[in-house]
C-alpha cells in the first residue's frame, strides 16, 4: 500500500492529518509558508524527513504566492517565509537542512524573475520528495541485511512512510526485509504522549499485513527479559558528529534496556539527519511541547488538576549504546566521529 504522506495537488501541498489517524484519514491543504509551518508545529505532519520535505514545499508555496510582486518585495516576503518555517519545530535537523538546500537554489537563480525563481524552488521540492523515497529504499536494503529471518523487531515512535515522503526509515528497514522474503514481526511501543506507535506505526503495519504487536512503553523491559525481542530499530531526528542520537522521548530508555539484554540497537538515519555542526548530543535542542499532551489525550484529562507537568518531546541516546547507524551509504557499526565523517567521504 502506498501512503502519500505529502502530495502536490491543485498547485497546493496536501498532507495527511496525522493528528487524527487512524480514526480519520484526511488531507490538510496548505497554500503558504505560514500554513505549512503551522502544520509542522501542530504535528499535522511530523517525523524528521517528512518535516524537511514539507518545509521545502512551504518555501516553494510562498514563492508562488509572491511571484507577481516586484523583485525587492518578493525577496522580503520569501525571507519571512524562511523565518516562519525555521521557527516551527527545533529538534529535527532535516528542517534546517531542507531550508538550507532551498536557500542555495534561490541564491543560484536570484538574478531571475520571481516567477522563474518560484518554478525552480518548486522543482527542487519535488526532487527532495522523490529523493527521500530513493534514500529510504537504499537505507532499507542496507538495514534489511542486519535482520535475521524470523526476527522480532521492537520500534519506538513512528519512523515509517508517515514520517517520511514514503517507505520510512526504521519501518523502511522492516519493509525491505519483508520484501526480501524474511518473516519479520514488529513490536510497536505505544509512544506516550502523542501515541505515534499506537496510532501510526500500528496502522502502517496493519495496512500491509506485517505482524505487529502493540505494547505500552513500560512493557519493553519485560519483553526483552523474556527473550521476546531480537533487535531494536528506531529512527532519529538529529545525530551529532560523535554519533549521539536524538529521537522520540523514551528511545534512550529502550537503548539502555537493549544493552542490558544484549539486543542490537540500530538507528536508521539518512545523511540529512546527521548534524556535523553539533559535536555531541548535549548541544541538540530538545523541544518541550504543551503540557496538555501529558495531562490526558484530546479532551480527556486524567492528571490531577494543578500538578506540575514536563513534556520534553525527545531524548538523546549516547553513541556507545548504538550498535549501528543504518544510512543510505551503508551501515556504520559502533558509530563515532570518524565513522560518521567517512560517510561524507
Ligand atoms: O515528534 P515527532 O513525531 O515528529 O517525532 C518523530 C520521531 O522521533 C521519529 O522517530 C524521527 O523523526 C525519525 S522519522 C523517520
CSV table of C-alpha atoms and ligand atoms in Angstrom, one decimal:
chain,number,residue,atom,x,y,z
A,1,UNK,CA,0.0,0.0,0.0
A,2,UNK,CA,1.3,3.4,-0.9
A,3,UNK,CA,0.9,6.1,1.8
A,4,UNK,CA,1.3,9.5,0.2
A,5,UNK,CA,2.2,11.5,3.4
A,6,UNK,CA,2.7,14.6,1.3
A,7,UNK,CA,1.4,15.2,-2.2
A,8,UNK,CA,1.3,18.2,-4.6
A,9,UNK,CA,-2.3,18.6,-5.9
A,10,UNK,CA,-4.1,21.6,-7.4
A,11,UNK,CA,-0.9,23.7,-7.0
A,12,UNK,CA,-1.0,23.2,-3.2
A,13,UNK,CA,0.7,21.0,-0.7
A,14,UNK,CA,-1.6,18.4,0.8
A,15,UNK,CA,-0.6,16.4,3.9
A,16,UNK,CA,-2.2,13.6,5.7
A,17,UNK,CA,-3.5,14.9,9.0
A,18,UNK,CA,-1.5,12.7,11.4
A,19,UNK,CA,-3.3,14.1,14.5
A,20,UNK,CA,-6.5,12.2,13.7
A,21,UNK,CA,-5.1,9.0,12.3
A,22,UNK,CA,-6.1,6.1,12.4
A,23,UNK,CA,-9.7,7.1,13.2
A,24,UNK,CA,-9.9,9.5,10.2
A,25,UNK,CA,-7.9,9.6,7.0
A,26,UNK,CA,-7.9,13.1,5.7
A,27,UNK,CA,-5.6,15.6,3.9
A,28,UNK,CA,-5.0,19.1,5.0
A,29,UNK,CA,-4.3,21.6,2.2
A,30,UNK,CA,-1.6,24.3,2.6
A,31,UNK,CA,-1.0,27.3,0.4
A,32,UNK,CA,1.7,29.3,2.1
A,33,UNK,CA,4.9,29.0,4.2
A,34,UNK,CA,2.9,30.1,7.3
A,35,UNK,CA,0.3,27.3,6.7
A,36,UNK,CA,3.0,24.7,6.3
A,37,UNK,CA,4.8,26.0,9.4
A,38,UNK,CA,1.6,25.7,11.4
A,39,UNK,CA,1.1,22.2,10.1
A,40,UNK,CA,4.5,21.2,11.3
A,41,UNK,CA,4.1,22.9,14.7
A,42,UNK,CA,0.7,21.3,15.3
A,43,UNK,CA,2.0,17.9,14.1
A,44,UNK,CA,-0.3,17.5,11.1
A,45,UNK,CA,2.9,16.4,9.6
A,46,UNK,CA,5.7,15.0,11.8
A,47,UNK,CA,8.8,12.8,11.5
A,48,UNK,CA,12.2,14.4,10.6
A,49,UNK,CA,12.3,13.6,6.8
A,50,UNK,CA,8.6,14.5,6.3
A,51,UNK,CA,9.1,17.8,8.1
A,52,UNK,CA,12.1,18.6,5.9
A,53,UNK,CA,10.2,17.9,2.6
A,54,UNK,CA,7.1,19.8,3.9
A,55,UNK,CA,9.3,22.8,4.7
A,56,UNK,CA,10.8,22.7,1.2
A,57,UNK,CA,7.3,22.9,-0.2
A,58,UNK,CA,6.5,25.7,2.2
A,59,UNK,CA,9.3,27.8,0.6
A,60,UNK,CA,8.0,26.9,-2.9
A,61,UNK,CA,4.4,27.8,-2.0
A,62,UNK,CA,5.5,31.1,-0.6
A,63,UNK,CA,7.5,31.9,-3.7
A,64,UNK,CA,4.5,31.0,-5.9
A,65,UNK,CA,2.2,33.2,-3.7
A,66,UNK,CA,4.5,36.2,-4.0
A,67,UNK,CA,5.7,35.7,-7.6
A,68,UNK,CA,3.7,38.7,-9.0
A,69,UNK,CA,5.5,41.2,-6.6
A,70,UNK,CA,8.4,43.3,-7.5
A,71,UNK,CA,11.8,41.7,-7.0
A,72,UNK,CA,12.6,43.6,-3.8
A,73,UNK,CA,9.2,42.8,-2.2
A,74,UNK,CA,9.4,39.2,-3.3
A,75,UNK,CA,12.7,38.9,-1.6
A,76,UNK,CA,11.4,40.3,1.7
A,77,UNK,CA,8.3,38.0,1.7
A,78,UNK,CA,10.3,34.9,0.9
A,79,UNK,CA,12.8,35.7,3.7
A,80,UNK,CA,9.8,35.9,6.1
A,81,UNK,CA,8.6,32.5,4.8
A,82,UNK,CA,12.1,31.0,5.6
A,83,UNK,CA,12.0,32.6,9.1
A,84,UNK,CA,8.5,31.3,9.9
A,85,UNK,CA,9.3,27.8,8.8
A,86,UNK,CA,12.6,27.7,10.7
A,87,UNK,CA,10.7,28.5,13.9
A,88,UNK,CA,8.2,25.7,13.6
A,89,UNK,CA,10.0,22.9,15.5
A,90,UNK,CA,13.6,22.9,16.9
A,91,UNK,CA,14.9,19.3,17.1
A,92,UNK,CA,14.7,17.6,13.7
A,93,UNK,CA,17.7,18.9,11.7
A,94,UNK,CA,16.1,17.9,8.4
A,95,UNK,CA,14.0,21.0,8.7
A,96,UNK,CA,17.1,23.3,8.7
A,97,UNK,CA,18.9,21.0,6.1
A,98,UNK,CA,15.9,21.4,3.8
A,99,UNK,CA,15.7,25.2,4.2
A,100,UNK,CA,19.4,25.5,3.6
A,101,UNK,CA,19.1,23.5,0.4
A,102,UNK,CA,16.2,25.7,-0.8
A,103,UNK,CA,18.2,28.8,0.0
A,104,UNK,CA,21.1,27.6,-2.1
A,105,UNK,CA,18.7,27.0,-5.1
A,106,UNK,CA,17.3,30.5,-4.5
A,107,UNK,CA,20.8,32.0,-4.5
A,108,UNK,CA,21.7,30.2,-7.7
A,109,UNK,CA,18.7,31.8,-9.6
A,110,UNK,CA,18.4,35.0,-7.6
A,111,UNK,CA,19.0,37.2,-10.7
A,112,UNK,CA,15.9,35.7,-12.5
A,113,UNK,CA,12.3,36.9,-12.3
A,114,UNK,CA,10.2,35.9,-9.2
A,115,UNK,CA,8.2,33.6,-11.5
A,116,UNK,CA,11.3,31.8,-12.6
A,117,UNK,CA,12.6,31.5,-9.0
A,118,UNK,CA,9.3,30.1,-7.8
A,119,UNK,CA,9.4,27.4,-10.5
A,120,UNK,CA,13.0,26.4,-9.6
A,121,UNK,CA,12.1,26.2,-5.9
A,122,UNK,CA,9.0,24.0,-6.7
A,123,UNK,CA,11.2,21.7,-8.9
A,124,UNK,CA,13.6,21.4,-6.0
A,125,UNK,CA,10.8,20.5,-3.5
A,126,UNK,CA,9.5,17.8,-6.0
A,127,UNK,CA,13.1,16.4,-6.3
A,128,UNK,CA,13.5,16.3,-2.5
A,129,UNK,CA,10.3,14.3,-2.2
A,130,UNK,CA,11.4,11.8,-4.8
A,131,UNK,CA,14.9,11.6,-3.4
A,132,UNK,CA,13.7,10.9,0.1
A,133,UNK,CA,11.9,7.8,-1.1
A,134,UNK,CA,15.0,6.6,-3.0
A,135,UNK,CA,17.2,7.2,0.1
A,136,UNK,CA,14.8,5.3,2.3
A,137,UNK,CA,14.8,2.3,-0.1
A,138,UNK,CA,18.6,2.3,-0.1
A,139,UNK,CA,18.7,2.5,3.7
A,140,UNK,CA,16.1,-0.2,3.8
A,141,UNK,CA,18.2,-2.6,1.7
A,142,UNK,CA,21.3,-1.9,3.9
A,143,UNK,CA,19.4,-2.4,7.1
A,144,UNK,CA,17.4,-5.5,6.0
A,145,UNK,CA,20.7,-7.5,5.8
A,146,UNK,CA,21.0,-7.0,9.6
A,147,UNK,CA,17.7,-8.7,10.4
A,148,UNK,CA,17.5,-12.4,10.6
A,149,UNK,CA,14.6,-14.4,9.1
A,150,UNK,CA,12.0,-14.6,11.9
A,151,UNK,CA,13.3,-11.6,13.8
A,152,UNK,CA,11.0,-9.9,16.3
A,153,UNK,CA,11.9,-6.2,16.0
A,154,UNK,CA,10.9,-3.6,18.5
A,155,UNK,CA,10.5,0.0,17.3
A,156,UNK,CA,9.6,3.3,19.1
A,157,UNK,CA,7.6,6.1,17.8
A,158,UNK,CA,6.8,6.2,14.0
A,159,UNK,CA,9.7,6.2,11.6
A,160,UNK,CA,7.6,4.9,8.7
A,161,UNK,CA,6.1,6.1,5.5
A,162,UNK,CA,4.1,8.7,7.5
A,163,UNK,CA,7.4,10.2,8.9
A,164,UNK,CA,9.0,10.5,5.5
A,165,UNK,CA,7.9,11.1,1.9
A,166,UNK,CA,7.4,7.3,1.7
A,167,UNK,CA,8.7,3.8,2.7
A,168,UNK,CA,10.2,5.1,6.0
A,169,UNK,CA,13.5,4.8,7.8
A,170,UNK,CA,13.2,2.3,10.6
A,171,UNK,CA,10.0,0.9,9.2
A,172,UNK,CA,11.6,1.1,5.7
A,173,UNK,CA,14.3,-1.4,7.0
A,174,UNK,CA,11.4,-3.7,8.2
A,175,UNK,CA,9.6,-3.3,4.8
A,176,UNK,CA,12.7,-4.1,2.9
A,177,UNK,CA,13.4,-7.2,5.0
A,178,UNK,CA,9.8,-8.4,4.4
A,179,UNK,CA,10.1,-7.6,0.7
A,180,UNK,CA,13.3,-9.7,0.7
A,181,UNK,CA,11.3,-12.7,1.9
A,182,UNK,CA,12.1,-12.6,5.6
A,183,UNK,CA,9.4,-13.2,8.2
A,184,UNK,CA,9.6,-10.2,10.4
A,185,UNK,CA,7.3,-9.3,13.3
A,186,UNK,CA,7.1,-5.9,14.8
A,187,UNK,CA,6.7,-4.8,18.5
A,188,UNK,CA,5.4,-1.2,18.5
A,189,UNK,CA,5.9,0.9,21.6
A,190,UNK,CA,2.8,2.9,22.1
A,191,UNK,CA,5.0,6.1,22.5
A,192,UNK,CA,3.4,8.3,25.1
A,193,UNK,CA,2.3,11.1,25.0
A,194,UNK,CA,1.5,11.6,21.3
A,195,UNK,CA,1.0,7.9,20.6
A,196,UNK,CA,2.8,7.7,17.3
A,197,UNK,CA,3.4,4.0,17.9
A,198,UNK,CA,-0.2,3.0,18.7
A,199,UNK,CA,-1.8,5.3,16.2
A,200,UNK,CA,0.7,5.5,13.3
A,201,UNK,CA,3.2,2.6,13.3
A,202,UNK,CA,0.5,0.0,14.2
A,203,UNK,CA,-1.7,1.5,11.4
A,204,UNK,CA,1.0,1.3,8.8
A,205,UNK,CA,1.9,-2.3,9.7
A,206,UNK,CA,-1.7,-3.5,9.9
A,207,UNK,CA,-2.4,-1.9,6.4
A,208,UNK,CA,0.4,-4.1,5.0
A,209,UNK,CA,-0.3,-7.3,6.9
A,210,UNK,CA,3.1,-7.1,8.6
A,211,UNK,CA,2.5,-8.8,12.0
A,212,UNK,CA,2.6,-6.2,14.7
A,213,UNK,CA,2.0,-6.3,18.5
A,214,UNK,CA,1.3,-3.1,20.4
A,215,UNK,CA,2.8,-2.6,23.9
A,216,UNK,CA,2.8,0.3,26.3
A,217,UNK,CA,6.3,1.9,26.7
A,218,UNK,CA,6.8,0.4,30.1
A,219,UNK,CA,6.4,-3.2,28.8
A,220,UNK,CA,9.6,-3.2,26.7
A,221,UNK,CA,11.9,-4.3,29.5
A,222,UNK,CA,9.7,-7.2,30.4
A,223,UNK,CA,9.5,-8.5,26.8
A,224,UNK,CA,13.3,-8.2,26.5
A,225,UNK,CA,13.8,-10.1,29.7
A,226,UNK,CA,11.5,-12.8,28.4
A,227,UNK,CA,13.7,-13.1,25.3
A,228,UNK,CA,10.9,-11.9,23.0
A,229,UNK,CA,12.9,-9.1,21.3
A,230,UNK,CA,15.7,-9.9,18.7
A,231,UNK,CA,16.5,-6.4,17.6
A,232,UNK,CA,15.6,-2.7,18.1
A,233,UNK,CA,15.3,-0.4,15.1
A,234,UNK,CA,14.4,3.3,15.5
A,235,UNK,CA,14.6,6.5,13.5
A,236,UNK,CA,16.2,9.7,14.6
A,237,UNK,CA,15.7,13.5,14.4
A,238,UNK,CA,19.3,14.5,14.7
A,239,UNK,CA,22.6,12.7,15.1
A,240,UNK,CA,25.5,14.7,16.5
A,241,UNK,CA,29.0,14.5,14.9
A,242,UNK,CA,30.1,12.0,17.6
A,243,UNK,CA,27.1,9.6,17.0
A,244,UNK,CA,24.8,10.7,19.8
A,245,UNK,CA,21.2,10.2,18.7
A,246,UNK,CA,18.2,12.4,19.4
A,247,UNK,CA,14.9,10.6,18.9
A,248,UNK,CA,11.4,10.5,20.3
A,249,UNK,CA,11.3,10.6,24.1
A,250,UNK,CA,11.7,7.1,25.5
A,251,UNK,CA,14.3,6.0,23.0
A,252,UNK,CA,17.1,6.3,25.5
A,253,UNK,CA,15.2,4.1,27.9
A,254,UNK,CA,14.8,1.4,25.1
A,255,UNK,CA,18.6,1.7,24.3
A,256,UNK,CA,19.6,1.2,27.9
A,257,UNK,CA,17.3,-1.9,28.2
A,258,UNK,CA,18.6,-3.3,24.9
A,259,UNK,CA,22.2,-3.0,26.1
A,260,UNK,CA,21.3,-4.7,29.4
A,261,UNK,CA,19.8,-7.6,27.5
A,262,UNK,CA,22.4,-7.8,24.7
A,263,UNK,CA,20.0,-6.9,22.0
A,264,UNK,CA,21.3,-4.9,19.0
A,265,UNK,CA,20.1,-1.3,18.9
A,266,UNK,CA,20.0,0.1,15.3
A,267,UNK,CA,19.3,3.6,14.2
A,268,UNK,CA,18.1,4.3,10.7
A,269,UNK,CA,19.5,7.6,9.7
A,270,UNK,CA,19.6,9.3,6.3
A,271,UNK,CA,22.6,11.6,5.8
A,272,UNK,CA,20.3,14.6,6.0
A,273,UNK,CA,19.7,13.8,9.7
A,274,UNK,CA,23.5,13.9,10.6
A,275,UNK,CA,24.4,17.3,12.0
A,276,UNK,CA,28.2,17.7,11.8
A,277,UNK,CA,27.9,21.2,13.3
A,278,UNK,CA,26.9,19.8,16.6
A,279,UNK,CA,29.8,18.0,18.4
A,280,UNK,CA,27.8,15.9,20.9
A,281,UNK,CA,24.2,15.2,21.9
A,282,UNK,CA,24.4,17.7,24.7
A,283,UNK,CA,24.0,20.6,22.2
A,284,UNK,CA,21.0,19.2,20.4
A,285,UNK,CA,18.0,21.5,21.1
A,286,UNK,CA,15.2,19.4,22.7
A,287,UNK,CA,11.7,20.6,22.1
A,288,UNK,CA,9.4,21.0,25.1
A,289,UNK,CA,5.7,20.6,24.0
A,290,UNK,CA,2.5,21.7,25.6
A,291,UNK,CA,1.7,20.1,28.9
A,292,UNK,CA,-1.8,19.2,27.7
A,293,UNK,CA,-0.3,16.3,25.8
A,294,UNK,CA,0.7,14.7,29.1
A,295,UNK,CA,-2.4,15.7,31.1
A,296,UNK,CA,-4.5,13.4,29.0
A,297,UNK,CA,-5.5,12.8,25.4
A,298,UNK,CA,-7.5,15.2,23.3
A,299,UNK,CA,-10.4,16.3,25.5
A,300,UNK,CA,-10.0,13.7,28.3
A,301,UNK,CA,-7.7,14.8,31.2
A,302,UNK,CA,-6.7,12.3,33.8
A,303,UNK,CA,-3.9,14.1,35.6
A,304,UNK,CA,-4.7,15.7,38.9
A,305,UNK,CA,-5.6,19.4,38.4
A,306,UNK,CA,-2.8,21.7,39.5
A,307,UNK,CA,0.0,19.2,39.1
A,308,UNK,CA,3.3,20.4,37.6
A,309,UNK,CA,4.0,18.6,34.2
A,310,UNK,CA,7.0,18.3,32.0
A,311,UNK,CA,6.8,17.3,28.3
A,312,UNK,CA,10.2,17.0,26.6
A,313,UNK,CA,9.5,15.5,23.2
A,314,UNK,CA,12.9,14.0,22.5
A,315,UNK,CA,15.8,12.4,24.4
A,316,UNK,CA,19.4,11.7,23.5
A,317,UNK,CA,20.9,8.2,23.3
A,318,UNK,CA,24.7,8.2,23.7
A,319,UNK,CA,26.6,6.8,20.8
A,320,UNK,CA,28.1,4.0,22.8
A,321,UNK,CA,24.6,2.4,23.2
A,322,UNK,CA,24.1,2.3,19.4
A,323,UNK,CA,25.1,-0.9,17.7
A,324,UNK,CA,24.9,0.6,14.2
A,325,UNK,CA,23.7,3.6,12.2
A,326,UNK,CA,21.9,2.4,9.1
A,327,UNK,CA,22.4,5.0,6.3
A,328,UNK,CA,21.8,5.1,2.5
A,329,UNK,CA,25.6,4.9,2.2
A,330,UNK,CA,26.0,1.8,4.3
A,331,UNK,CA,26.0,0.8,8.0
A,332,UNK,CA,28.3,2.4,10.5
A,333,UNK,CA,28.9,-0.1,13.3
A,334,UNK,CA,29.6,1.4,16.7
A,335,UNK,CA,29.3,4.9,15.3
A,336,UNK,CA,31.8,7.6,16.3
A,337,UNK,CA,33.1,10.9,14.9
A,338,UNK,CA,35.5,9.1,12.5
A,339,UNK,CA,33.0,6.6,11.2
A,340,UNK,CA,30.4,9.3,10.6
A,341,UNK,CA,32.9,11.7,8.8
A,342,UNK,CA,33.8,8.9,6.4
A,343,UNK,CA,30.1,8.8,5.2
A,344,UNK,CA,30.7,12.2,3.7
A,345,UNK,CA,33.9,10.9,2.1
B,1,LIG,O1,7.6,14.3,17.3
B,1,LIG,P1,7.7,13.5,16.0
B,1,LIG,O2,6.5,12.6,15.8
B,1,LIG,O3,8.0,14.4,14.9
B,1,LIG,O4,9.0,12.6,16.3
B,1,LIG,C1,9.3,11.7,15.3
B,1,LIG,C2,10.5,10.8,15.7
B,1,LIG,O5,11.0,11.0,16.7
B,1,LIG,C3,10.9,9.9,14.6
B,1,LIG,O6,11.4,8.7,15.2
B,1,LIG,C4,12.1,10.5,13.8
B,1,LIG,O7,11.7,11.8,13.3
B,1,LIG,C5,12.5,9.7,12.7
B,1,LIG,S1,11.3,9.6,11.4
B,1,LIG,C6,11.9,8.8,10.1
